[in-house]
Short mmCIF file of C-alpha atoms in Angstrom, two decimals:
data_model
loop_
_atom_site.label_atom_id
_atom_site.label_comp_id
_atom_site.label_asym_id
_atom_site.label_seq_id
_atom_site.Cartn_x
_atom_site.Cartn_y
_atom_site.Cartn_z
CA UNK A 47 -90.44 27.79 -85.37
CA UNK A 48 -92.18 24.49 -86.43
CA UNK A 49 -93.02 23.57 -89.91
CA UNK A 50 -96.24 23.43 -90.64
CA UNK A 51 -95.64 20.07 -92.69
CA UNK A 52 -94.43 18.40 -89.63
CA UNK A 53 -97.53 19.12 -87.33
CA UNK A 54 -100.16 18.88 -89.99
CA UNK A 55 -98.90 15.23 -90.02
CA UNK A 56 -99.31 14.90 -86.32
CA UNK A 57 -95.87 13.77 -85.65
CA UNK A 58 -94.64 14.12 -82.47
CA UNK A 59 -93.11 17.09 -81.53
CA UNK A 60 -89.22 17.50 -82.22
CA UNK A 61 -87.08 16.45 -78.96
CA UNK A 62 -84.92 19.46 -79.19
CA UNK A 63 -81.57 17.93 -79.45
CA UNK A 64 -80.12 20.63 -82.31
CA UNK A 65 -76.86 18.13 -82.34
CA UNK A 66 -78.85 15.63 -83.84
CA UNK A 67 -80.79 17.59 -85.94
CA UNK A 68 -77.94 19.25 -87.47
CA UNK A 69 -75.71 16.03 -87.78
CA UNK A 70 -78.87 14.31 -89.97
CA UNK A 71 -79.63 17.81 -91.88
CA UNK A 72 -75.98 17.52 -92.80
CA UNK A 73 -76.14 13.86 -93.93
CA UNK A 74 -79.44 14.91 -95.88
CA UNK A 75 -77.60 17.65 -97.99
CA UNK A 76 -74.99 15.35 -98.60
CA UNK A 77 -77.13 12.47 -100.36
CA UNK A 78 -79.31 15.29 -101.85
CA UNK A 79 -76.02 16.62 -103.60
CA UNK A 80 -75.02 13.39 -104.53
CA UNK A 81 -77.99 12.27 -106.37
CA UNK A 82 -79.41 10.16 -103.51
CA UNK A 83 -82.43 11.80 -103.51
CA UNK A 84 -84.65 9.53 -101.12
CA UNK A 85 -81.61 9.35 -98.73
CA UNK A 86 -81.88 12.85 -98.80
CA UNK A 87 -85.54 12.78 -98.09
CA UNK A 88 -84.98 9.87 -95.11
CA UNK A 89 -82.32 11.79 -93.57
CA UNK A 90 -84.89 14.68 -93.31
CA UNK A 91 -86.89 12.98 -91.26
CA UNK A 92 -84.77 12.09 -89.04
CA UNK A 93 -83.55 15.60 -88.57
CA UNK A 94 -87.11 16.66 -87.70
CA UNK A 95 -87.44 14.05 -84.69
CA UNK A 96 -85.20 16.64 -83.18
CA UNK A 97 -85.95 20.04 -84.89
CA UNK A 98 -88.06 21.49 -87.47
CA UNK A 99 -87.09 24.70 -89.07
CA UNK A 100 -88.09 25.67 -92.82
CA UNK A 101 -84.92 24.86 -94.29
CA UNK A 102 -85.22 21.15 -93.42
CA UNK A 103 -88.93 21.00 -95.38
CA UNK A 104 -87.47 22.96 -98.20
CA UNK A 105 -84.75 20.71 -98.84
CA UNK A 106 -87.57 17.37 -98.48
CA UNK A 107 -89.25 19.46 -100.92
CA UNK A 108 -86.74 19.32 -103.17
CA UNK A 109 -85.68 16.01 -103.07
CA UNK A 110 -89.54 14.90 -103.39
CA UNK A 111 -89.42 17.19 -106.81
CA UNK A 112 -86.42 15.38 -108.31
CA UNK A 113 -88.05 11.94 -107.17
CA UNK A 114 -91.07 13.29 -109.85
CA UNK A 115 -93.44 13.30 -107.26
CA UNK A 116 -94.92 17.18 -107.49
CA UNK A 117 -97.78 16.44 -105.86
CA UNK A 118 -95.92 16.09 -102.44
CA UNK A 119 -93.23 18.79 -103.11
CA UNK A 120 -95.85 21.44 -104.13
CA UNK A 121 -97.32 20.55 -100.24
CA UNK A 122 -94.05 20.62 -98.72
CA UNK A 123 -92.97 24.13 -100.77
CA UNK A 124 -96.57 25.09 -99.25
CA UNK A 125 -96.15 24.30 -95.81
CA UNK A 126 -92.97 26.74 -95.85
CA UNK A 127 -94.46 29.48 -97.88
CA UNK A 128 -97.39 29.42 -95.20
CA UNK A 129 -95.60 29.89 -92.23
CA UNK A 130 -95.23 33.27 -90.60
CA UNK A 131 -91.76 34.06 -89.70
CA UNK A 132 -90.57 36.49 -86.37
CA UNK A 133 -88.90 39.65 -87.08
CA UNK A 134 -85.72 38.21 -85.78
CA UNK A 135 -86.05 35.04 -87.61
CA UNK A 136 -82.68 33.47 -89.00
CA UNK A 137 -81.57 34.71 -93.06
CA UNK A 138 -81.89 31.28 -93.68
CA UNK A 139 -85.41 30.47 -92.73
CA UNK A 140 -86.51 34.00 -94.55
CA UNK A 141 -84.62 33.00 -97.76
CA UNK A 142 -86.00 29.15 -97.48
CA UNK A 143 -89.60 31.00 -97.25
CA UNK A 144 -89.18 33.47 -100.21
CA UNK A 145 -87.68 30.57 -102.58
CA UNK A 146 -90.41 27.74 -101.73
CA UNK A 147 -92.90 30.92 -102.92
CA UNK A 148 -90.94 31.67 -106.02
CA UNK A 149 -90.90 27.58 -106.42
CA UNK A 150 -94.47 27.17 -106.11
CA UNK A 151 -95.11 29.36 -109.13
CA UNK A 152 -92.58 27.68 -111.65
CA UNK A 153 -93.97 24.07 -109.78
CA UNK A 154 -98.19 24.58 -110.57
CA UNK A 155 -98.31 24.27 -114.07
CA UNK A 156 -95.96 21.57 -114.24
CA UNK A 157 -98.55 19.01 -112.40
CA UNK A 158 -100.53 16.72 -114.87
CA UNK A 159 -104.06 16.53 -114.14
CA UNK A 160 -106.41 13.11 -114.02
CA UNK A 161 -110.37 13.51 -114.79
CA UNK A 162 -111.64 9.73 -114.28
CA UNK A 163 -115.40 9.27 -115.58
CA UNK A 164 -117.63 6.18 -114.66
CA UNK A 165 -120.74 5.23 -116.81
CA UNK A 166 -123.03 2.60 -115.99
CA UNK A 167 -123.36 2.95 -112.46
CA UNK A 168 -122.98 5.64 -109.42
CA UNK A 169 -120.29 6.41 -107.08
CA UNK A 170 -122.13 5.30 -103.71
CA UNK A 171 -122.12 1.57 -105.32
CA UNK A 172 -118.70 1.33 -106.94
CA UNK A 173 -115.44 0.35 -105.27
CA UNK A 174 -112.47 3.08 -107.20
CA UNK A 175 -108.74 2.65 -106.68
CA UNK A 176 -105.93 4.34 -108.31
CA UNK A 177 -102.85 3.40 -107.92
CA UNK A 178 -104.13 0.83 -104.97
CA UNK A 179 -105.39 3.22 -102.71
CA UNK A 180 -108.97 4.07 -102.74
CA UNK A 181 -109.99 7.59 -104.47
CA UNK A 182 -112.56 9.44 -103.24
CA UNK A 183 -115.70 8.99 -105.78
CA UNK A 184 -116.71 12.88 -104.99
CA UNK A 185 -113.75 13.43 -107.38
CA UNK A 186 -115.25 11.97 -110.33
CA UNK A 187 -115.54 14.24 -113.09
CA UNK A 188 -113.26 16.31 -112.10
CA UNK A 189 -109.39 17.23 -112.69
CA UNK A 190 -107.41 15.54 -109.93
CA UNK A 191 -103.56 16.63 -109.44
CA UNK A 192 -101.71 13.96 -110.00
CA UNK A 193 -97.32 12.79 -109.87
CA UNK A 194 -96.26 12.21 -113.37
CA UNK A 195 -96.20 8.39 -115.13
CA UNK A 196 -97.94 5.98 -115.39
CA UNK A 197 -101.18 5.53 -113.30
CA UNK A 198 -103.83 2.73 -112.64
CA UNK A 199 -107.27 3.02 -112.02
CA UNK A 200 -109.98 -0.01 -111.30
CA UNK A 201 -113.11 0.05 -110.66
CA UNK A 202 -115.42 -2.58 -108.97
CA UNK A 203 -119.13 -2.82 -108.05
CA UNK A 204 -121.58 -6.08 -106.24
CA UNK A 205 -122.00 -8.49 -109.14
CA UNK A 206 -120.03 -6.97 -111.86
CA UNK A 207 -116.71 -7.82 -113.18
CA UNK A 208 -113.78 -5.47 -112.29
CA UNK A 209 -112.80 -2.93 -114.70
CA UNK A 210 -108.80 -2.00 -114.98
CA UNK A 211 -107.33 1.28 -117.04
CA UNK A 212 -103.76 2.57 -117.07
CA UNK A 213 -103.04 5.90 -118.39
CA UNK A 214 -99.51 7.87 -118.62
CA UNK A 215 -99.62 11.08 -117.10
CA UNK A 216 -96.89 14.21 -118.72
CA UNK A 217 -96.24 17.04 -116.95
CA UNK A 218 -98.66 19.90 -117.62
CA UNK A 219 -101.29 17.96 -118.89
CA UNK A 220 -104.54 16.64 -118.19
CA UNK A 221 -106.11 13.37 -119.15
CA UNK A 222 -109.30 11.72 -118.78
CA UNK A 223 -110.07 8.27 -118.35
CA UNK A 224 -113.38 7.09 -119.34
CA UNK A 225 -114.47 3.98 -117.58
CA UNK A 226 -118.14 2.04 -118.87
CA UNK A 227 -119.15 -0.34 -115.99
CA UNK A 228 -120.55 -3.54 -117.23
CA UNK A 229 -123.58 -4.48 -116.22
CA UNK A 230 -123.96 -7.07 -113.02
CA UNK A 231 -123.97 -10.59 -113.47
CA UNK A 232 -126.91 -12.41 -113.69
CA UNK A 233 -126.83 -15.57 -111.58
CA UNK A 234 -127.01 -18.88 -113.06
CA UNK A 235 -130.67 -20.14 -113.31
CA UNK A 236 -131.02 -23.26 -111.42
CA UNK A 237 -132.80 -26.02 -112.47
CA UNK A 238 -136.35 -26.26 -113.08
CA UNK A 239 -139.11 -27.86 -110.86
CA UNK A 240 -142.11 -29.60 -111.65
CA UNK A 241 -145.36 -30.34 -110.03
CA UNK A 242 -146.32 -33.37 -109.26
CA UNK A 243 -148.54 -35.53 -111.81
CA UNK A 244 -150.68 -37.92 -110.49
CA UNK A 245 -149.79 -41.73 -111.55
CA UNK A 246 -150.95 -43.05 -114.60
CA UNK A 247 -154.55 -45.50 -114.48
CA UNK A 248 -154.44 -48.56 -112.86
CA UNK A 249 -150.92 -48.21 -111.31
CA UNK A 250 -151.90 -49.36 -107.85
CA UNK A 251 -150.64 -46.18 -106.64
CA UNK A 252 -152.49 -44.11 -104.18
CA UNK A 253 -152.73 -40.15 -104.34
CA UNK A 254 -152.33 -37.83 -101.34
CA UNK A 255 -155.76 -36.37 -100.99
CA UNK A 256 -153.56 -33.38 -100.76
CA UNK A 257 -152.25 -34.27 -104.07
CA UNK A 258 -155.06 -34.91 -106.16
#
């Protein structure tokens, strides 16, 4: 039985070599029990180049939660909760199943929400980031789940300065970031031209017919 976290990713599929896989599961419960929560999460995937059972995306899970980043364990917790297991399917892979679902309920209400709102100009001719990455401008307006702490967002548009905001996200609650674009820049006007005057009386100076 696959994990549905694994081939939603479109890794390759696991080479089957259950030595491996158990050797690296072991060294991931290891750093997981001894704080080293992203060695946890590394050894994980190395366990699932060779096998992917529940139990190793329920522990990732885990370790993603005590990194603070909900976001990724509530998917992970999901991907087990989703799968459907054989009849004969090992205790372990049944429990891992029933606790990600129990962990899912107690996880929800615990991710902060982030409502970013842009006036002064429309989605289609902005450039939004958070964190870096770009963010989908269909999710304006609306309550975006979010990792706790602190969380950039900048916005940019053709001809108008960029536009920065940091806001701290808590767990369980939702902020909104309100974001006026300024207007674009008007270019510098260059410098003016005259026509040409014909020469004063009696200069000696003859006019272009096209001139006069």
């Amino acid at each position: 039985m696959l994990s549905s976290n694994a081939l939603a990713q479109g890794s390759p599929p696991p080479d089957g070599n259950k030595e491996l896989a158990r050797e690296w599961a072991n060294k991931a419960k290891e750093r997981y029990d001894a704080g080293d929560y992203q060695g946890a999460i590394d050894g994980i995937r190395e366990a699932e180049k060779h096998a992917r059972p529940p139990t190793f995306t329920r522990l990732s899970a885990l370790a993603h939660e005590r990194l603070g980043k909900l976001v990724e364990a509530q998917r992970l917790h999901q991907s087990v909760a989703d799968l459907t297991l054989a009849k004969d399917a090992p205790e372990a892979w049944v429990n891992a199943k029933a606790a990600s679902e129990n962990d899912l309920k107690a996880l929800a209400p615990r991710i902060p929400k982030l409502e970013i709102v842009v006036a002064g100009a429309s989605a289609p001719d902005l450039e939004l980031t958070l964190d870096g990455a770009p963010f989908d401008g269909g999710q304006l307006g609306r309550p975006v789940p979010q990792n706790p702490g602190v969380h950039t967002v900048e916005v940019r548009g053709r001809g108008r300065p960029p536009v920065t905001r940091s806001v701290e996200l808590r767990e369980g609650a939702t902020e909104r970031v309100e974001i006026a674009v300024p207007a674009p820049s008007r270019p510098p006007a260059g410098p003016k031209v005259l026509p040409p005057s014909s020469p004063p009386p009696g200069s000696g100076v003859a006019v272009p017919p096209a001139l006069r």
